[in-house]
Amino acid sequence: MVALRDLSAEQRRLLDEQTIELPSWAFGNSGTRFKVYGTPGTPRDPYEKIADAAQVHKYTGITPRVSLHIPWDLVDDYEDLQNYAKEQGVSIGTINSNVFQDDAYKFGSLTNSDESVRQKAVDAHRKCIDVMNKTGSSTLKIWLGDGTNYPGQDSMRRRQDTLARSLEEIYADLSDSQYLLLEYKFFEPAFYHTDVPDWGTALVQVQALGERAVVCLDTGHHAPNTNVEFIVMQLLRAGRLGAFDFNSRFYADDDLIVGLADPFQLFRIMHEIVSQGALDKDSGVNFMLDQCHNVEEKIPGEILSALTVQEMSAKALLVDHKLLRQKQAEHDVLGANQVLMDAFYTDVRPMLAQWREERGLNPDPMRAFQESGYLEKIAQERVGGTQASWGA
Amino acid sequence: MVALRDLSAEQRRLLDEQTIELPSWAFGNSGTRFKVYGTPGTPRDPYEKIADAAQVHKYTGITPRVSLHIPWDLVDDYEDLQNYAKEQGVSIGTINSNVFQDDAYKFGSLTNSDESVRQKAVDAHRKCIDVMNKTGSSTLKIWLGDGTNYPGQDSMRRRQDTLARSLEEIYADLSDSQYLLLEYKFFEPAFYHTDVPDWGTALVQVQALGERAVVCLDTGHHAPNTNVEFIVMQLLRAGRLGAFDFNSRFYADDDLIVGLADPFQLFRIMHEIVSQGALDKDSGVNFMLDQCHNVEEKIPGEILSALTVQEMSAKALLVDHKLLRQKQAEHDVLGANQVLMDAFYTDVRPMLAQWREERGLNPDPMRAFQESGYLEKIAQERVGGTQASWGA
Amino acid sequence: MVALRDLSAEQRRLLDEQTIELPSWAFGNSGTRFKVYGTPGTPRDPYEKIADAAQVHKYTGITPRVSLHIPWDLVDDYEDLQNYAKEQGVSIGTINSNVFQDDAYKFGSLTNSDESVRQKAVDAHRKCIDVMNKTGSSTLKIWLGDGTNYPGQDSMRRRQDTLARSLEEIYADLSDSQYLLLEYKFFEPAFYHTDVPDWGTALVQVQALGERAVVCLDTGHHAPNTNVEFIVMQLLRAGRLGAFDFNSRFYADDDLIVGLADPFQLFRIMHEIVSQGALDKDSGVNFMLDQCHNVEEKIPGEILSALTVQEMSAKALLVDHKLLRQKQAEHDVLGANQVLMDAFYTDVRPMLAQWREERGLNPDPMRAFQESGYLEKIAQERVGGTQASWGA
Amino acid sequence: MVALRDLSAEQRRLLDEQTIELPSWAFGNSGTRFKVYGTPGTPRDPYEKIADAAQVHKYTGITPRVSLHIPWDLVDDYEDLQNYAKEQGVSIGTINSNVFQDDAYKFGSLTNSDESVRQKAVDAHRKCIDVMNKTGSSTLKIWLGDGTNYPGQDSMRRRQDTLARSLEEIYADLSDSQYLLLEYKFFEPAFYHTDVPDWGTALVQVQALGERAVVCLDTGHHAPNTNVEFIVMQLLRAGRLGAFDFNSRFYADDDLIVGLADPFQLFRIMHEIVSQGALDKDSGVNFMLDQCHNVEEKIPGEILSALTVQEMSAKALLVDHKLLRQKQAEHDVLGANQVLMDAFYTDVRPMLAQWREERGLNPDPMRAFQESGYLEKIAQERVGGTQASWGA
């Protein structure tokens, strides 16, 4: 077992400074093509999403920012929304564009051969930049559903070139302190080819743009059996790892709660992060969640996610790097591996409970939230209207 | 090149007798969790779906039956629907149950630990049996979305036992000439465990029921890299291959048009079918389509699907089995393989055009349908109402 | 943290009684098709393998049996080998047949269409039964490399039928107290089809034989993304789970040390075992290792493996089943999941160190073995001769 | 059906000029970690391999070059070997380095933290450059087995940096007309991480070297479900597609005969090649085979491979690009797809038989070779000595 006092000053600083950004859409309903289940109390607008997100921060103390998704989170007055967020104890983070739900984008958005559609998709990003300017958000995150379902349906090469042109136009509209974050995904909703399917494609595209273009690694967006921490290492080596979208998967882009499918993988990812100095808040790597709570409660789901990322980060901080390097240099395969396993098997939960108590937080955030009556309260209050979901 | 006259009487008979069943839901809208695109002219009720399905049969001559999905295809008067189908030149085939879209089934249907929900799901199947009795359909097809998203969420063993009990109750309600067809699927909509994920599970469950319980093999429902034709062989060997749900996939259950992702795999499946005598209409194997036309036209999509299954069947019929057995016995690896490849590479399209001409059909069904003006007609006529989709 | 005194009598009994069987071949050299690396001190005969295996038992106290592989482990006098094993503190366990390394088996062994080859393969199993009779081993384990590399190379159906006939002949030669254990594997060394590729095939084959035919589940022998614990549940439900071959994999049949790729998966497997009462030594489930130590030290690799299986078993024993069932019944998704995660995250290493101390063992077996000088001793003593490997 | 006279001058030129390079090691024995089967007549030295390769060219007319693998193909006098090749009608092509079979490379070659090992691996490449200089070969192909088997075993980042340094040293030794060709592979022989696992890594490494560093795409070296033709497009777009290693796979790096697992995929790859103008001999893309003939005859296996690549190339040449672009621009999904399918389903075998006859070759190379008696001749003549295989 390990206690806070066992940490070095540097370990403690990194633990204290780590933050995790929450996605507004995780608080709305989500599901599969087969069914979207609703729950009483689900937010009906961005204000209610932010209120729910603020609950996560209230109990965990490590989720001070909320990402918005445009147009899902369009409001009339962003100053008002920003003020509301501040009152709740959080702020607005990354702005996500959405060019996958308009009828116009059936055959592509930023890659469309139809210039009017392509322009519409570029303009949708300009609206996001407007929101960034109004909210002070520094990052525009772009994930595209673009791709094709059948061989021959379109020219993959033409689309890649068109994408490059579209991204250039968007990048040109960003200010010098704003970043473009490009996310790749192996497949879905396109089933033959996807225009940005892998880290190689994302890297080639952002390198062509400039220094403020970086890559977002969603942990569920890879081919089966892919070594994700290797990609973390590669993007860090290239200086282009901008952010994580954390979640879990057993099969495809399942968007389950982070760390519940393969916690050891999450630990290995955080070990790579810690090893390369990227846990430091100045590293430029943003730790975000991107999840769907199809069958479980949403706010507890996000609390559990934040706690799990923190736990695996704490375990990664416990790795004895000096001993690890020594064992590696000696080609002591099992010895080196056991340095990692020792840290992973160490139970950091008591230490993190202590960490919360020091900050005046309840040591057991899941229970504290459950007992707060918040879920019952919103179930009673949020009656009428349309529950937020991907469709709206 | 090969011509009709090159076929033996037996080959010709098998080609002539093969039929492919169409899914009513393929004519409605479908999509992904990200977006469902509509098209002008999409059917708004089961009658219009049947009218569209009849077009496929009109031009291909090999799709005389339409599967229904209950409750999507609920109507007041099934005699009337059956009569309507007959007028259009088709008949009603398999009845599919749907226990994955009601709020009650969030945590399972036939596997639910809540007895009232489980009973509701059993009753939903009884309603399907009613429809079977009214339409003369001989087959009840069951595909379940049941499963869990997180380790520990439920007891997989308890659910398997509950499933067995539910299936027994449903099976008991079937008449002596009706069949229960159980379909397995690797994953989706459940992302940790699925209650009927593989052919082994489906086989164990149907064997416990009785002789009129058989397995449905959906070609897109397997783990990556799975040898699907091996499973075809195994289910035939066990006497339990009841039907195919044909479609294509590059990644998961993509539900693309059959034969467009890996036509050689479809050929190998049909070769296994032909080799085991299962192309014969008395074999009890039903060749059905189960596809989603997310971005392509639906009726042409189904026409193309039927033609492709017919083409791969024709190629499989061309395999020289005597030579194949000889080369296999000689352990002539390449020689045996080349017997298969020769059949696969033979262009059977001219022969099948000739086959259609002999039957008074247009040799080019895709073009004939496109030129018929039917799509334009339904786009004009079907205005107002709600387009059919998975949601309704 | 948890201590021995926290365990119930039943938990303690199960922990005390669990044993893990070691594979003799893990102590020999192994590798890939690219290269097999040797290490000083590698055993040159079955006696030396047993001596090494006994070291694992000496330090862990839970590996009292060693599986043999025939013909790799052929000796003139099995009574002598058995006596030697007893002196070393271990006994001989399962007998593995090997019909994948003789030139005769190029096109199949038990499935070969050439009757003389098939008979040779059956006879090879009879030799294994001889060894069983001489050593008192109760189990004949059969894993076949049989399969084909190209579509059409052979008839999959004919091979399945031939396999059934061959297994019948072998099964008939077993005494009433001996078991036939059939192992399945997704692919390799065959690359198009494998004759026993999945649990469904293995189950169908053993059910046709009789009650003393059971299935061996090798944790690395599945398609990507397969839920292995579901198969554990299914084979237990069918009463046919005979044994595990434990190991780890990131990609294919990597044969890495168990628990080092995905320890949470191993925990879930052990949870399924514990839940179904199969950890009990009378359950008939044998926990075996089947691993290759290509780059790491072999004896430490086996010690670490045994410890890891014990640790995950201990964690699984800690699951609060009453609470789990309650949360499951309430459809409390996260609550039920957290019952599992709580047990997984509990650090059981101090408790197991205490368990060893109670038995007079060193609490840290890895270190104790390393400091014993055994590796240095065998490196000095075992000079000359041919190191054991898969090739001999 | 299509005939030679139907081809445009440009199509005809591309068909005429295409060549495929053969791997010397395909004529030696190969197998799996379980068993390597030998065949009578297998070459015992590089001269005999070249003689066999020349047979492939003799009958197909499209395989004028043979790749060598060093040290497998080390000879005393390369001028003599080159002359021998010329007499046989072929020449020496790409030189492959081999730093995966020496005991020194157990923990890495170009990535090893041990400077002496790393230097040895660099020097092994210098020997290859010597062979290049002596044979006039323009390309050094590097595929590494480097990687680790366990998390923590080594620093992935340190290894990537070391790799970059090693490649720089090797690149510096190449002349201005020589190319460095870096091949990536998803996994094997390393089972946790591989140092060059994907096209992204290979691209980053070659871009850091200079313009004469390019990427080799082996069609079997990807994660399950990967869209390989997309990567072809990307590497062409980046100007870094140096060569293909063609083969087939159903599971992992199965190294089966090209086109026998998924001929439609091979067609799609060739379509991407043709579309981007890369079939032209001046495009810089070298079409090579890299296969293992574990159970089939080797020379016929290579003949069949060359014919299959030629057939799929011919089909790709038949694609109506103007119509394809039109259908794509109209977003006619099925129309565009059918342009591709039409070409794929066209039987080009008669046209290619005609092509061979025009060149004085036998229209049926497989049969002609079988009837030539060459296999019987080498089986008789090549007695004694050690058959070539990966081990030597």
Short mmCIF file of N, CA and C in Angstrom, two decimals, chain C residues 15-80:
data_model
loop_
_atom_site.label_atom_id
_atom_site.label_comp_id
_atom_site.label_asym_id
_atom_site.label_seq_id
_atom_site.Cartn_x
_atom_site.Cartn_y
_atom_site.Cartn_z
N LEU C 15 -8.37 -21.61 -1.69
CA LEU C 15 -7.03 -21.07 -1.91
C LEU C 15 -5.98 -22.14 -1.63
N ASP C 16 -6.18 -22.86 -0.56
CA ASP C 16 -5.21 -23.87 -0.16
C ASP C 16 -5.14 -25.04 -1.14
N GLU C 17 -6.27 -25.38 -1.71
CA GLU C 17 -6.31 -26.59 -2.51
C GLU C 17 -5.97 -26.38 -3.99
N GLN C 18 -5.98 -25.13 -4.43
CA GLN C 18 -5.72 -24.90 -5.85
C GLN C 18 -4.31 -25.34 -6.25
N THR C 19 -4.24 -26.04 -7.37
CA THR C 19 -2.93 -26.40 -7.92
C THR C 19 -2.88 -26.03 -9.39
N ILE C 20 -1.68 -25.85 -9.87
CA ILE C 20 -1.45 -25.46 -11.26
C ILE C 20 -0.44 -26.44 -11.86
N GLU C 21 -0.78 -26.98 -13.02
CA GLU C 21 0.10 -27.98 -13.64
C GLU C 21 1.07 -27.30 -14.60
N LEU C 22 2.32 -27.76 -14.58
CA LEU C 22 3.35 -27.15 -15.41
C LEU C 22 3.60 -27.98 -16.66
N PRO C 23 3.93 -27.33 -17.76
CA PRO C 23 4.25 -28.06 -19.01
C PRO C 23 5.74 -28.34 -19.08
N SER C 24 6.11 -29.57 -19.32
CA SER C 24 7.55 -29.90 -19.39
C SER C 24 8.24 -29.06 -20.46
N TRP C 25 7.52 -28.81 -21.57
CA TRP C 25 8.15 -28.14 -22.71
C TRP C 25 8.44 -26.66 -22.47
N ALA C 26 7.85 -26.09 -21.42
CA ALA C 26 8.15 -24.68 -21.12
C ALA C 26 9.58 -24.51 -20.66
N PHE C 27 10.20 -25.60 -20.22
CA PHE C 27 11.58 -25.51 -19.72
C PHE C 27 12.60 -25.71 -20.83
N GLY C 28 12.13 -26.18 -21.98
CA GLY C 28 13.00 -26.29 -23.14
C GLY C 28 12.99 -24.98 -23.93
N ASN C 29 13.79 -24.93 -24.98
CA ASN C 29 13.82 -23.74 -25.82
C ASN C 29 12.59 -23.67 -26.71
N SER C 30 12.18 -22.47 -27.01
CA SER C 30 11.09 -22.28 -27.96
C SER C 30 11.31 -20.95 -28.65
N GLY C 31 10.55 -20.71 -29.68
CA GLY C 31 10.74 -19.47 -30.41
C GLY C 31 9.72 -19.31 -31.50
N THR C 32 10.10 -18.59 -32.51
CA THR C 32 9.21 -18.35 -33.64
C THR C 32 9.80 -19.01 -34.87
N ARG C 33 9.09 -18.92 -35.99
CA ARG C 33 9.65 -19.46 -37.23
C ARG C 33 10.92 -18.71 -37.64
N PHE C 34 11.13 -17.53 -37.02
CA PHE C 34 12.30 -16.73 -37.40
C PHE C 34 13.56 -17.14 -36.65
N LYS C 35 13.36 -17.59 -35.39
CA LYS C 35 14.55 -17.88 -34.59
C LYS C 35 14.16 -18.53 -33.27
N VAL C 36 14.93 -19.50 -32.85
CA VAL C 36 14.81 -20.06 -31.50
C VAL C 36 16.11 -19.74 -30.77
N TYR C 37 16.00 -18.98 -29.69
CA TYR C 37 17.18 -18.65 -28.90
C TYR C 37 17.38 -19.69 -27.79
N GLY C 38 18.60 -20.10 -27.59
CA GLY C 38 18.90 -21.01 -26.50
C GLY C 38 19.41 -20.25 -25.28
N THR C 39 19.39 -20.92 -24.14
CA THR C 39 19.94 -20.31 -22.92
C THR C 39 20.82 -21.36 -22.25
N PRO C 40 21.91 -20.94 -21.62
CA PRO C 40 22.73 -21.89 -20.88
C PRO C 40 21.88 -22.57 -19.80
N GLY C 41 22.05 -23.87 -19.65
CA GLY C 41 21.33 -24.59 -18.59
C GLY C 41 20.01 -25.19 -19.03
N THR C 42 19.61 -24.95 -20.26
CA THR C 42 18.35 -25.52 -20.74
C THR C 42 18.40 -27.05 -20.68
N PRO C 43 17.33 -27.68 -20.18
CA PRO C 43 17.30 -29.14 -20.05
C PRO C 43 17.55 -29.84 -21.37
N ARG C 44 18.13 -31.02 -21.25
CA ARG C 44 18.42 -31.82 -22.43
C ARG C 44 17.59 -33.10 -22.48
N ASP C 45 16.87 -33.37 -21.40
CA ASP C 45 16.03 -34.56 -21.38
C ASP C 45 14.89 -34.37 -20.38
N PRO C 46 13.92 -35.30 -20.37
CA PRO C 46 12.76 -35.15 -19.48
C PRO C 46 13.14 -35.07 -18.00
N TYR C 47 14.20 -35.73 -17.60
CA TYR C 47 14.60 -35.67 -16.19
C TYR C 47 14.96 -34.24 -15.80
N GLU C 48 15.74 -33.61 -16.66
CA GLU C 48 16.14 -32.23 -16.34
C GLU C 48 14.96 -31.26 -16.39
N LYS C 49 14.03 -31.54 -17.29
CA LYS C 49 12.81 -30.69 -17.31
C LYS C 49 12.06 -30.83 -15.99
N ILE C 50 11.94 -32.06 -15.53
CA ILE C 50 11.23 -32.29 -14.27
C ILE C 50 11.97 -31.65 -13.09
N ALA C 51 13.26 -31.72 -13.14
CA ALA C 51 14.05 -31.08 -12.07
C ALA C 51 13.74 -29.57 -12.04
N ASP C 52 13.67 -28.96 -13.22
CA ASP C 52 13.38 -27.53 -13.28
C ASP C 52 11.96 -27.23 -12.82
N ALA C 53 11.03 -28.06 -13.27
CA ALA C 53 9.64 -27.87 -12.85
C ALA C 53 9.52 -27.97 -11.33
N ALA C 54 10.27 -28.88 -10.77
CA ALA C 54 10.22 -29.06 -9.32
C ALA C 54 10.68 -27.80 -8.58
N GLN C 55 11.58 -27.06 -9.19
CA GLN C 55 12.00 -25.78 -8.60
C GLN C 55 10.81 -24.83 -8.47
N VAL C 56 9.98 -24.83 -9.47
CA VAL C 56 8.81 -23.94 -9.44
C VAL C 56 7.91 -24.32 -8.27
N HIS C 57 7.72 -25.63 -8.09
CA HIS C 57 6.88 -26.09 -6.98
C HIS C 57 7.55 -25.80 -5.64
N LYS C 58 8.86 -25.96 -5.62
CA LYS C 58 9.60 -25.74 -4.36
C LYS C 58 9.36 -24.32 -3.83
N TYR C 59 9.30 -23.35 -4.75
CA TYR C 59 9.19 -21.96 -4.30
C TYR C 59 7.75 -21.44 -4.24
N THR C 60 6.87 -22.04 -5.02
CA THR C 60 5.48 -21.53 -5.01
C THR C 60 4.55 -22.42 -4.18
N GLY C 61 4.86 -23.69 -4.10
CA GLY C 61 4.00 -24.61 -3.33
C GLY C 61 2.68 -24.93 -3.99
N ILE C 62 2.51 -24.55 -5.25
CA ILE C 62 1.20 -24.79 -5.89
C ILE C 62 1.31 -25.47 -7.25
N THR C 63 2.45 -25.99 -7.60
CA THR C 63 2.60 -26.62 -8.92
C THR C 63 3.13 -28.04 -8.79
N PRO C 64 2.34 -28.93 -8.23
CA PRO C 64 2.85 -30.27 -7.93
C PRO C 64 2.88 -31.25 -9.10
N ARG C 65 2.38 -30.84 -10.26
CA ARG C 65 2.34 -31.79 -11.39
C ARG C 65 3.02 -31.22 -12.63
N VAL C 66 3.51 -32.14 -13.46
CA VAL C 66 4.16 -31.76 -14.71
C VAL C 66 3.53 -32.54 -15.86
N SER C 67 3.07 -31.83 -16.89
CA SER C 67 2.54 -32.48 -18.10
C SER C 67 3.70 -32.94 -18.97
N LEU C 68 3.54 -34.07 -19.61
CA LEU C 68 4.56 -34.54 -20.56
C LEU C 68 4.02 -34.42 -22.00
N HIS C 69 4.95 -34.35 -22.94
CA HIS C 69 4.61 -34.24 -24.36
C HIS C 69 5.31 -35.39 -25.07
N ILE C 70 4.52 -36.23 -25.71
CA ILE C 70 5.08 -37.43 -26.35
C ILE C 70 5.03 -37.27 -27.87
N PRO C 71 6.13 -37.43 -28.61
CA PRO C 71 7.37 -38.11 -28.23
C PRO C 71 8.47 -37.24 -27.62
N TRP C 72 8.28 -35.93 -27.43
CA TRP C 72 9.37 -35.13 -26.87
C TRP C 72 9.89 -35.73 -25.56
N ASP C 73 8.96 -36.27 -24.76
CA ASP C 73 9.36 -36.72 -23.43
C ASP C 73 9.39 -38.24 -23.31
N LEU C 74 9.67 -38.90 -24.42
CA LEU C 74 9.81 -40.35 -24.38
C LEU C 74 11.05 -40.73 -23.56
N VAL C 75 10.88 -41.71 -22.66
CA VAL C 75 12.03 -42.26 -21.94
C VAL C 75 11.88 -43.78 -21.94
N ASP C 76 12.92 -44.47 -21.58
CA ASP C 76 12.86 -45.93 -21.60
C ASP C 76 12.05 -46.47 -20.44
N ASP C 77 12.14 -45.80 -19.31
CA ASP C 77 11.58 -46.37 -18.09
C ASP C 77 10.74 -45.31 -17.36
N TYR C 78 9.41 -45.41 -17.52
CA TYR C 78 8.55 -44.38 -16.91
C TYR C 78 8.43 -44.54 -15.40
N GLU C 79 8.63 -45.77 -14.91
CA GLU C 79 8.61 -45.95 -13.46
C GLU C 79 9.78 -45.17 -12.86
N ASP C 80 10.90 -45.24 -13.56
CA ASP C 80 12.07 -44.51 -13.09
C ASP C 80 11.81 -43.00 -13.14
#
